[in-house]
Short mmCIF file of C-alpha atoms in Angstrom, two decimals:
data_model
loop_
_atom_site.label_atom_id
_atom_site.label_comp_id
_atom_site.label_asym_id
_atom_site.label_seq_id
_atom_site.Cartn_x
_atom_site.Cartn_y
_atom_site.Cartn_z
CA MET L 1 66.38 59.54 45.24
CA THR L 2 66.10 59.94 49.01
CA MET L 3 62.56 59.84 50.37
CA ILE L 4 61.61 61.62 53.57
CA GLN L 5 58.95 59.66 55.43
CA CYS L 6 56.49 60.34 58.22
CA ILE L 7 55.85 57.15 60.20
CA SER L 8 52.49 57.56 61.92
CA PRO L 9 52.44 56.80 65.65
CA VAL L 10 48.80 55.79 65.29
CA ASP L 11 49.56 52.45 63.62
CA GLY L 12 53.22 52.51 62.52
CA SER L 13 52.34 52.99 58.86
CA VAL L 14 54.01 55.36 56.39
CA TYR L 15 51.52 58.21 56.52
CA ALA L 16 53.29 60.52 54.07
CA GLU L 17 56.50 60.71 52.08
CA ARG L 18 58.15 63.27 49.87
CA PRO L 19 61.36 63.19 47.81
CA ALA L 20 64.22 65.11 49.38
CA MET L 21 65.28 68.08 47.29
CA SER L 22 68.66 67.92 45.59
CA LEU L 23 71.30 70.41 46.67
CA GLU L 24 71.20 72.08 43.26
CA ASP L 25 67.43 72.55 43.35
CA ALA L 26 67.58 73.77 46.94
CA VAL L 27 70.23 76.35 46.10
CA GLU L 28 68.05 77.59 43.25
CA ALA L 29 65.00 77.83 45.53
CA VAL L 30 66.95 79.89 48.07
CA GLY L 31 68.19 82.05 45.21
CA GLN L 32 64.61 82.71 44.19
CA ALA L 33 63.90 83.80 47.77
CA HIS L 34 66.83 86.22 47.63
CA ARG L 35 65.68 87.66 44.31
CA ALA L 36 62.14 88.15 45.60
CA GLN L 37 63.09 89.75 48.90
CA LYS L 38 63.78 93.34 47.85
CA ALA L 39 60.46 93.71 46.05
CA TRP L 40 58.61 92.15 49.00
CA ALA L 41 60.31 94.53 51.45
CA LYS L 42 59.32 97.52 49.29
CA ARG L 43 55.65 96.72 49.70
CA PRO L 44 53.94 98.83 52.38
CA LEU L 45 54.16 97.28 55.82
CA GLU L 46 50.39 97.17 56.22
CA GLU L 47 50.07 95.27 52.93
CA ARG L 48 52.56 92.65 54.13
CA VAL L 49 50.78 92.37 57.47
CA GLN L 50 47.37 91.89 55.84
CA LEU L 51 48.68 89.25 53.44
CA VAL L 52 50.09 87.28 56.36
CA LEU L 53 46.78 87.53 58.20
CA LYS L 54 44.97 86.35 55.08
CA GLY L 55 47.30 83.36 55.00
CA VAL L 56 46.44 82.63 58.63
CA ALA L 57 42.72 82.88 57.85
CA ARG L 58 43.10 80.56 54.86
CA LEU L 59 44.80 77.95 57.03
CA ASN L 60 41.91 78.17 59.51
CA GLU L 61 39.59 77.28 56.65
CA MET L 62 41.52 74.02 56.28
CA ALA L 63 40.84 72.92 59.89
CA ASP L 64 38.90 69.81 58.89
CA GLU L 65 42.01 68.56 57.08
CA VAL L 66 44.65 69.95 59.46
CA VAL L 67 43.36 68.40 62.70
CA PRO L 68 43.25 64.74 61.58
CA GLU L 69 46.54 65.21 59.74
CA LEU L 70 48.18 66.21 63.02
CA ALA L 71 46.68 63.19 64.75
CA TRP L 72 48.07 60.87 62.09
CA MET L 73 51.48 62.54 61.99
CA MET L 74 52.29 63.16 65.65
CA GLY L 75 49.48 61.68 67.70
CA ARG L 76 47.61 64.62 69.24
CA PRO L 77 43.96 63.70 69.84
CA VAL L 78 41.46 65.31 67.47
CA ARG L 79 39.32 66.36 70.44
CA TYR L 80 41.77 69.22 71.07
CA GLY L 81 41.20 70.79 67.67
CA GLY L 82 44.74 71.34 66.49
CA GLU L 83 46.73 74.49 67.27
CA PHE L 84 44.51 77.23 65.93
CA LYS L 85 43.97 79.11 69.17
CA GLY L 86 47.67 79.77 69.75
CA PHE L 87 48.42 80.05 66.03
CA ASN L 88 45.82 82.80 65.62
CA GLU L 89 46.64 84.57 68.89
CA ARG L 90 50.32 84.88 68.04
CA SER L 91 49.68 85.97 64.45
CA ASN L 92 47.15 88.61 65.45
CA TYR L 93 49.34 89.98 68.22
CA VAL L 94 52.47 90.42 66.12
CA ALA L 95 50.31 92.04 63.44
CA SER L 96 49.01 94.53 66.02
CA ILE L 97 52.52 95.60 67.10
CA ALA L 98 54.33 95.43 63.76
CA ALA L 99 54.12 99.14 63.00
CA ASP L 100 55.41 100.18 66.42
CA ALA L 101 58.08 97.47 66.56
CA LEU L 102 59.47 98.43 63.16
CA ALA L 103 59.07 102.21 63.50
CA PRO L 104 62.24 104.32 63.24
CA MET L 105 63.83 105.43 66.52
CA VAL L 106 64.19 109.17 65.97
CA VAL L 107 67.07 110.69 67.93
CA GLU L 108 66.94 114.16 66.38
CA ASP L 109 64.84 115.93 63.79
CA SER L 110 65.98 119.55 63.82
CA ALA L 111 66.85 122.26 61.35
CA SER L 112 70.46 121.01 61.38
CA PHE L 113 70.28 117.23 61.67
CA GLU L 114 68.09 114.22 61.15
CA ARG L 115 69.32 111.23 63.13
CA ARG L 116 67.43 107.97 63.38
CA ILE L 117 67.74 104.21 63.61
CA GLU L 118 65.63 102.12 61.25
CA ARG L 119 64.92 98.40 61.26
CA GLU L 120 65.91 96.62 58.05
CA PRO L 121 65.00 93.01 57.19
CA HIS L 122 67.83 90.50 57.26
CA GLY L 123 66.92 89.07 53.84
CA VAL L 124 66.14 85.35 53.64
CA VAL L 125 65.12 83.75 56.95
CA PHE L 126 65.45 79.97 57.25
CA VAL L 127 62.96 78.43 59.71
CA ILE L 128 63.63 74.87 60.84
CA ALA L 129 60.50 73.86 62.74
CA PRO L 130 59.84 70.93 65.11
CA TRP L 131 57.09 68.33 65.18
CA ASN L 132 55.62 68.79 68.67
CA TYR L 133 53.69 72.02 67.93
CA PRO L 134 54.48 72.31 64.24
CA TYR L 135 52.15 75.18 63.40
CA MET L 136 52.58 77.33 66.49
CA THR L 137 56.37 77.05 66.65
CA ALA L 138 56.68 77.88 62.97
CA ILE L 139 54.36 80.89 63.07
CA ASN L 140 56.41 82.42 65.91
CA THR L 141 59.03 83.28 63.30
CA VAL L 142 57.22 83.02 59.97
CA ALA L 143 54.63 85.73 60.70
CA PRO L 144 56.93 88.48 62.03
CA ALA L 145 59.67 87.62 59.54
CA LEU L 146 57.33 88.10 56.57
CA MET L 147 55.76 91.20 58.09
CA ALA L 148 59.21 92.72 58.58
CA GLY L 149 60.06 92.30 54.90
CA ASN L 150 62.07 89.10 54.91
CA THR L 151 61.39 86.17 52.64
CA VAL L 152 61.08 82.82 54.41
CA VAL L 153 62.25 79.31 53.62
CA LEU L 154 60.60 76.72 55.85
CA LYS L 155 61.81 73.19 56.60
CA HIS L 156 59.70 70.99 58.84
CA ALA L 157 60.61 67.88 60.79
CA ALA L 158 59.92 64.60 59.01
CA GLN L 159 57.46 63.63 61.74
CA THR L 160 55.15 66.46 60.64
CA LEU L 161 56.11 66.32 57.00
CA LEU L 162 52.98 67.91 55.56
CA VAL L 163 52.79 70.96 57.83
CA GLY L 164 55.15 73.22 55.91
CA GLU L 165 53.56 72.25 52.61
CA ARG L 166 50.11 73.09 53.96
CA MET L 167 51.20 76.38 55.54
CA VAL L 168 52.79 77.60 52.33
CA ARG L 169 49.79 76.48 50.30
CA ALA L 170 47.49 78.51 52.57
CA PHE L 171 49.65 81.64 52.42
CA VAL L 172 50.15 81.47 48.65
CA GLU L 173 46.44 80.93 48.06
CA ALA L 174 45.88 84.04 50.20
CA GLY L 175 48.15 86.13 47.97
CA VAL L 176 51.70 85.81 49.36
CA PRO L 177 54.02 85.40 46.34
CA GLU L 178 55.38 81.86 45.86
CA ASP L 179 59.04 82.91 46.05
CA VAL L 180 58.43 84.92 49.23
CA PHE L 181 57.37 81.92 51.34
CA GLN L 182 58.63 78.48 50.35
CA ASN L 183 58.56 75.04 51.91
CA LEU L 184 61.50 72.77 51.13
CA PHE L 185 61.80 69.03 51.79
CA LEU L 186 65.43 68.67 52.84
CA ASP L 187 67.51 65.90 54.36
CA HIS L 188 70.05 66.71 57.07
CA GLU L 189 73.05 66.63 54.72
CA THR L 190 71.55 69.11 52.25
CA THR L 191 70.39 71.35 55.07
CA ALA L 192 73.90 71.44 56.51
CA LYS L 193 75.41 72.28 53.12
CA LEU L 194 72.99 75.15 52.51
CA ILE L 195 73.82 76.61 55.91
CA SER L 196 77.57 76.14 55.54
CA GLN L 197 77.49 77.99 52.23
CA GLY L 198 76.08 81.06 53.99
CA LEU L 199 72.96 81.12 51.82
CA PHE L 200 70.68 82.41 54.56
CA ASN L 201 70.70 85.75 56.35
CA PHE L 202 69.13 84.44 59.55
CA ILE L 203 68.32 80.96 60.84
CA ASN L 204 65.75 80.04 63.48
CA PHE L 205 65.85 76.48 64.80
CA THR L 206 63.58 74.81 67.35
CA GLY L 207 64.59 71.30 68.36
CA SER L 208 67.10 69.27 70.30
CA VAL L 209 70.34 70.47 71.84
CA GLU L 210 72.31 68.25 69.48
CA GLY L 211 70.35 69.67 66.56
CA GLY L 212 71.28 73.17 67.70
CA ARG L 213 74.95 72.21 67.92
CA SER L 214 74.74 70.80 64.40
CA ILE L 215 73.28 74.08 63.12
CA GLU L 216 76.05 76.08 64.81
CA ARG L 217 78.76 73.82 63.40
CA SER L 218 77.35 74.15 59.89
CA ALA L 219 77.11 77.94 60.19
CA ALA L 220 80.60 78.38 61.65
CA GLY L 221 82.49 81.11 59.85
CA THR L 222 79.49 82.35 57.87
CA PHE L 223 78.52 84.94 60.54
CA THR L 224 74.87 84.04 59.97
CA GLY L 225 72.59 85.11 62.80
CA ILE L 226 71.01 82.17 64.61
CA GLY L 227 68.09 81.88 67.02
CA LEU L 228 67.85 78.63 68.96
CA GLU L 229 65.15 77.12 71.17
CA LEU L 230 66.46 73.77 72.34
CA GLY L 231 65.92 71.41 75.28
CA GLY L 232 64.14 71.99 78.55
CA LYS L 233 63.52 70.53 81.99
CA ASP L 234 61.05 73.06 83.29
CA PRO L 235 60.31 73.06 87.03
CA GLY L 236 57.31 73.93 89.16
CA TYR L 237 57.49 75.05 92.78
CA VAL L 238 54.40 74.78 94.99
CA MET L 239 54.71 76.92 98.12
CA GLU L 240 52.84 76.46 101.39
CA ASP L 241 50.30 79.20 100.55
CA ALA L 242 49.46 77.86 97.08
CA ASP L 243 45.95 77.07 95.85
CA LEU L 244 46.44 73.32 95.97
CA ASP L 245 43.69 72.25 93.59
CA ALA L 246 44.64 74.88 91.00
CA ALA L 247 48.29 73.88 91.26
CA VAL L 248 47.51 70.20 90.74
CA ASP L 249 45.17 70.86 87.82
CA THR L 250 47.53 73.22 86.01
CA LEU L 251 50.84 71.50 86.70
CA MET L 252 49.58 68.02 85.84
CA ASP L 253 48.11 69.36 82.62
CA GLY L 254 51.44 71.08 81.95
CA ALA L 255 53.28 67.83 82.56
CA THR L 256 51.13 65.52 80.45
CA TYR L 257 49.25 67.49 77.76
CA ASN L 258 50.30 66.57 74.22
CA SER L 259 51.74 63.39 75.79
CA GLY L 260 54.24 65.61 77.59
CA GLN L 261 55.76 66.74 74.31
CA CYS L 262 55.77 70.46 75.08
CA CYS L 263 58.80 72.73 74.90
CA CYS L 264 57.76 74.34 78.18
CA GLY L 265 56.06 71.31 79.69
CA ILE L 266 56.53 70.72 83.41
CA GLU L 267 59.01 67.88 84.01
CA ARG L 268 59.85 68.23 87.72
CA ILE L 269 57.91 69.65 90.67
CA TYR L 270 59.10 70.75 94.10
CA VAL L 271 56.39 70.95 96.77
CA HIS L 272 56.59 72.45 100.25
CA GLU L 273 56.50 69.70 102.85
CA SER L 274 53.21 70.98 104.31
CA LEU L 275 51.35 70.30 101.03
CA TYR L 276 53.44 67.45 99.66
CA ASP L 277 51.32 64.43 100.59
CA ARG L 278 48.05 66.00 99.45
CA PHE L 279 49.63 67.31 96.25
CA VAL L 280 50.96 63.87 95.36
CA GLU L 281 47.65 62.15 96.12
CA LYS L 282 45.64 64.60 94.04
CA SER L 283 48.18 64.51 91.19
CA VAL L 284 48.05 60.75 90.89
CA ALA L 285 44.25 60.84 90.82
CA TRP L 286 44.30 63.59 88.19
CA VAL L 287 46.67 61.75 85.87
CA SER L 288 44.86 58.44 86.33
CA ASN L 289 41.76 59.89 84.66
CA TYR L 290 43.33 60.05 81.21
CA LYS L 291 42.04 57.81 78.44
CA LEU L 292 45.00 56.59 76.39
CA GLY L 293 44.12 55.53 72.88
CA ASN L 294 43.79 56.24 69.18
CA PRO L 295 43.97 60.03 68.69
CA LEU L 296 41.33 59.86 65.94
CA ASP L 297 38.80 58.71 68.57
CA LYS L 298 37.06 61.75 70.06
CA GLU L 299 36.92 60.04 73.46
CA THR L 300 40.73 59.80 73.63
CA THR L 301 42.34 62.36 75.92
CA LEU L 302 45.94 61.10 75.66
CA GLY L 303 47.33 59.99 72.33
CA PRO L 304 50.51 58.12 71.48
CA MET L 305 53.88 59.80 71.59
CA ALA L 306 55.00 61.00 68.19
CA ASN L 307 57.39 58.10 67.68
CA LYS L 308 58.06 54.85 69.52
CA ARG L 309 61.71 55.84 69.95
CA PHE L 310 60.62 58.90 71.96
CA ALA L 311 58.50 56.68 74.20
CA LYS L 312 61.48 54.34 74.62
CA VAL L 313 63.51 57.20 76.15
CA VAL L 314 60.74 57.92 78.67
CA ARG L 315 60.42 54.26 79.65
CA GLU L 316 64.18 53.98 80.09
CA GLN L 317 64.33 57.07 82.31
CA ILE L 318 61.48 55.80 84.47
CA ALA L 319 63.01 52.33 84.78
CA ASP L 320 66.38 53.81 85.72
CA ALA L 321 64.79 56.02 88.40
CA VAL L 322 62.82 53.11 89.86
CA SER L 323 65.96 50.99 89.95
CA LYS L 324 67.57 53.73 92.07
CA GLY L 325 64.72 53.93 94.58
CA ALA L 326 61.98 56.01 92.94
CA LYS L 327 58.35 54.90 93.19
CA ALA L 328 55.94 54.97 90.25
CA LEU L 329 52.47 55.73 91.61
CA VAL L 330 50.14 55.52 88.59
CA ASP L 331 48.70 52.01 88.12
CA PRO L 332 49.61 50.80 84.60
CA LYS L 333 46.52 48.56 84.58
CA LEU L 334 44.47 51.74 84.10
CA PHE L 335 46.03 52.11 80.66
CA PRO L 336 45.63 48.86 78.71
CA ALA L 337 46.38 50.71 75.47
CA ASP L 338 50.05 51.02 76.53
CA ASP L 339 51.62 48.72 73.92
CA GLY L 340 55.29 49.13 74.76
CA GLY L 341 55.62 51.23 71.63
CA ALA L 342 54.35 54.74 70.91
CA TYR L 343 51.33 54.36 73.21
CA LEU L 344 52.67 55.20 76.66
CA ALA L 345 50.81 55.46 79.97
CA PRO L 346 51.37 58.63 82.01
CA GLN L 347 53.33 58.35 85.23
CA VAL L 348 54.06 60.22 88.47
CA LEU L 349 57.27 59.41 90.34
CA VAL L 350 58.19 60.19 93.96
CA ASP L 351 61.28 59.43 96.03
CA VAL L 352 63.25 60.95 93.18
CA ASP L 353 66.42 63.02 93.43
CA HIS L 354 68.88 64.78 91.17
CA SER L 355 71.20 61.79 90.91
CA MET L 356 68.63 60.36 88.50
CA PRO L 357 68.63 61.36 84.80
CA PHE L 358 64.83 61.46 85.09
CA MET L 359 65.19 64.65 87.16
CA ARG L 360 68.00 66.18 85.14
CA GLU L 361 67.70 65.19 81.48
CA GLU L 362 64.85 66.15 79.19
CA THR L 363 62.11 63.51 79.32
CA PHE L 364 59.64 65.03 76.84
CA GLY L 365 56.92 62.58 77.74
CA PRO L 366 53.88 62.23 80.04
CA ALA L 367 55.87 61.59 83.21
CA VAL L 368 56.81 63.90 86.06
CA GLY L 369 58.85 63.65 89.26
CA ILE L 370 57.78 65.26 92.54
CA MET L 371 60.15 66.17 95.38
CA LYS L 372 59.50 67.53 98.89
CA VAL L 373 61.25 70.78 99.95
CA LYS L 374 61.37 72.79 103.16
CA THR L 375 62.48 76.27 102.08
CA ASP L 376 62.58 78.67 99.16
CA ASP L 377 66.37 78.44 99.09
CA GLU L 378 66.22 74.67 98.73
CA ALA L 379 63.67 74.96 95.91
CA ILE L 380 65.71 77.64 94.12
CA ALA L 381 68.86 75.52 94.27
CA LEU L 382 67.02 72.51 92.83
CA MET L 383 65.29 74.50 90.10
CA ASN L 384 68.64 75.96 89.02
CA ASP L 385 70.33 72.55 89.13
CA SER L 386 69.80 72.01 85.42
CA ARG L 387 71.64 72.64 82.18
CA TYR L 388 68.39 74.01 80.74
CA GLY L 389 66.37 77.15 81.38
CA LEU L 390 63.16 77.92 79.49
CA THR L 391 60.37 78.48 82.06
CA ALA L 392 59.70 78.02 85.78
CA SER L 393 56.25 77.90 87.40
CA LEU L 394 55.81 79.36 90.90
CA TRP L 395 52.68 78.74 92.98
CA THR L 396 51.95 81.23 95.74
CA GLU L 397 49.53 84.01 96.70
CA ASP L 398 52.46 86.38 97.24
CA ALA L 399 53.50 88.15 94.04
CA ASP L 400 56.41 89.89 95.77
CA ARG L 401 57.74 86.53 96.91
CA ALA L 402 57.39 85.14 93.40
CA GLY L 403 59.28 88.15 92.07
CA ARG L 404 62.12 87.66 94.56
CA ILE L 405 62.40 83.99 93.73
CA GLY L 406 62.11 84.68 90.03
CA ARG L 407 65.12 86.96 90.11
CA GLU L 408 67.16 84.06 91.50
CA LEU L 409 66.11 81.62 88.80
CA GLU L 410 68.15 80.83 85.71
CA THR L 411 65.31 80.76 83.24
CA GLY L 412 63.79 82.62 80.30
CA THR L 413 60.27 83.04 81.71
CA VAL L 414 58.91 83.08 85.26
CA PHE L 415 55.25 82.12 85.66
CA MET L 416 53.18 82.62 88.78
CA ASN L 417 50.09 80.41 89.17
CA ARG L 418 50.20 79.20 85.59
CA CYS L 419 52.53 77.29 83.27
CA ASP L 420 52.97 75.90 79.78
CA TYR L 421 51.81 79.04 77.98
CA LEU L 422 53.47 81.31 75.47
CA ASP L 423 52.40 84.95 75.83
CA PRO L 424 53.02 86.64 72.45
CA ALA L 425 53.47 90.02 74.15
CA LEU L 426 56.50 88.68 76.05
CA VAL L 427 59.71 87.52 74.43
CA TRP L 428 60.06 83.74 74.28
CA THR L 429 63.64 83.02 75.22
CA GLY L 430 65.86 80.63 77.12
CA VAL L 431 69.22 80.41 78.85
CA LYS L 432 71.99 77.84 79.16
CA GLU L 433 71.49 74.88 76.82
CA THR L 434 67.91 75.86 76.11
CA GLY L 435 69.25 78.28 73.54
CA ARG L 436 69.67 81.93 72.67
CA GLY L 437 67.80 84.75 71.01
CA GLY L 438 64.07 85.20 71.32
CA SER L 439 60.84 85.19 69.36
CA LEU L 440 57.59 87.16 69.49
CA SER L 441 57.03 90.49 71.28
CA LEU L 442 58.73 93.66 70.09
CA LEU L 443 62.09 91.99 70.64
CA GLY L 444 61.15 89.20 68.26
CA PHE L 445 60.82 91.77 65.47
CA HIS L 446 64.20 93.18 66.44
CA ASN L 447 65.80 89.74 66.17
CA LEU L 448 64.41 89.36 62.66
CA THR L 449 65.74 92.72 61.49
CA ARG L 450 68.99 94.64 61.77
CA PRO L 451 69.45 98.22 62.92
CA LYS L 452 70.53 100.76 60.33
CA SER L 453 71.58 104.26 61.36
CA TYR L 454 70.92 107.46 59.43
CA HIS L 455 72.99 110.55 60.31
CA LEU L 456 71.84 113.30 57.97
CA LYS L 457 73.36 116.78 58.17
CA LYS L 458 71.06 119.20 56.52
CA ALA L 459 72.37 121.78 54.07
CA THR L 460 72.63 125.32 55.41
CA LYS L 461 72.17 128.42 53.30
#
């Protein structure tokens, strides 16, 4: 029997393990989801919405267990209180728009014809969720999918092994039927076989580019709809009229919070030459104030990375950049907890350029590169010089200028004077190798349903 293990970054111990489901048992579980879906979809929309919200409320009641579990599994300090703020905000917002998002589009309702487009659930939605924000990324799809009348099968990353189990427990205890929302412990081989057999009606995956390619290969020929949120190398651009202190505070937080393990974290920053020196000086001071340590300690502000192999990638990128002329400005002596393993000191690099993988490949750690620019055109060219495109953060007092620049950027979201935030009223989407499709907002509901047209000619006497 294959065991799926979560190795804790706190101390390298096996924090949790579960047996991987056999293919036969997994096929049966998905079959149960299919058999339960029609009855679930026939329930009134408001009933489905309220059951989901009750599941969300039940999970909130488990906060004292959830927060330390996250610290043990992926290293986020307990002082930050888990993911409940975003988890609740997203759930409540999609609940508030569900009726409008799923309402029929009436083209004609006359004495002669009734013509309309309705939204119909896909059926069984398979959610493959990542470890970095395991509750918030999952709820982006789970909540609207269930509200729209789909049943959901959830598979979580091994690094956050217990999250799916806990989510399903909360929702079932709140009244969602067991077959409607299921958590499965699956290895990669079984997951690929389930997908290749066309057992799901829609798949949503958040993870690496290679993981996305694997999903697409497995689904080839099944015509299964797929939503993908993959890698990122999100840029910030600080213009000459920016609020310098606000830019430093927000961008450095966006680069290092959660040990830099954010889908839309800031990984590269371009600063107008007039502000460059001051921006760099303030950024180094800001980052140097972190306390790296055990995430279960309430004084810790920066925990370990989720796995020592993730930290190894960051160290290798930094070392490569330094070998090519970059300068690392944060004093490592300020972070004695850096053990060469999962505990990694934050870093700010200057004298970087796009010949370095550090400025082009996803780092996904608490390290950021800063480059000096002279013009908007130069900044735009550098921001677009990436195979990824999730968000870009623009810092200026001129909204029209931000709009003009935003229209030139190859990205899913343009921020002005903020970053690293997912607004549930706006579709969360990416371009290039960041993925395709979108979650949340009205469009998120549309991606989790299919249009069905009704052309009804009324009988005439």
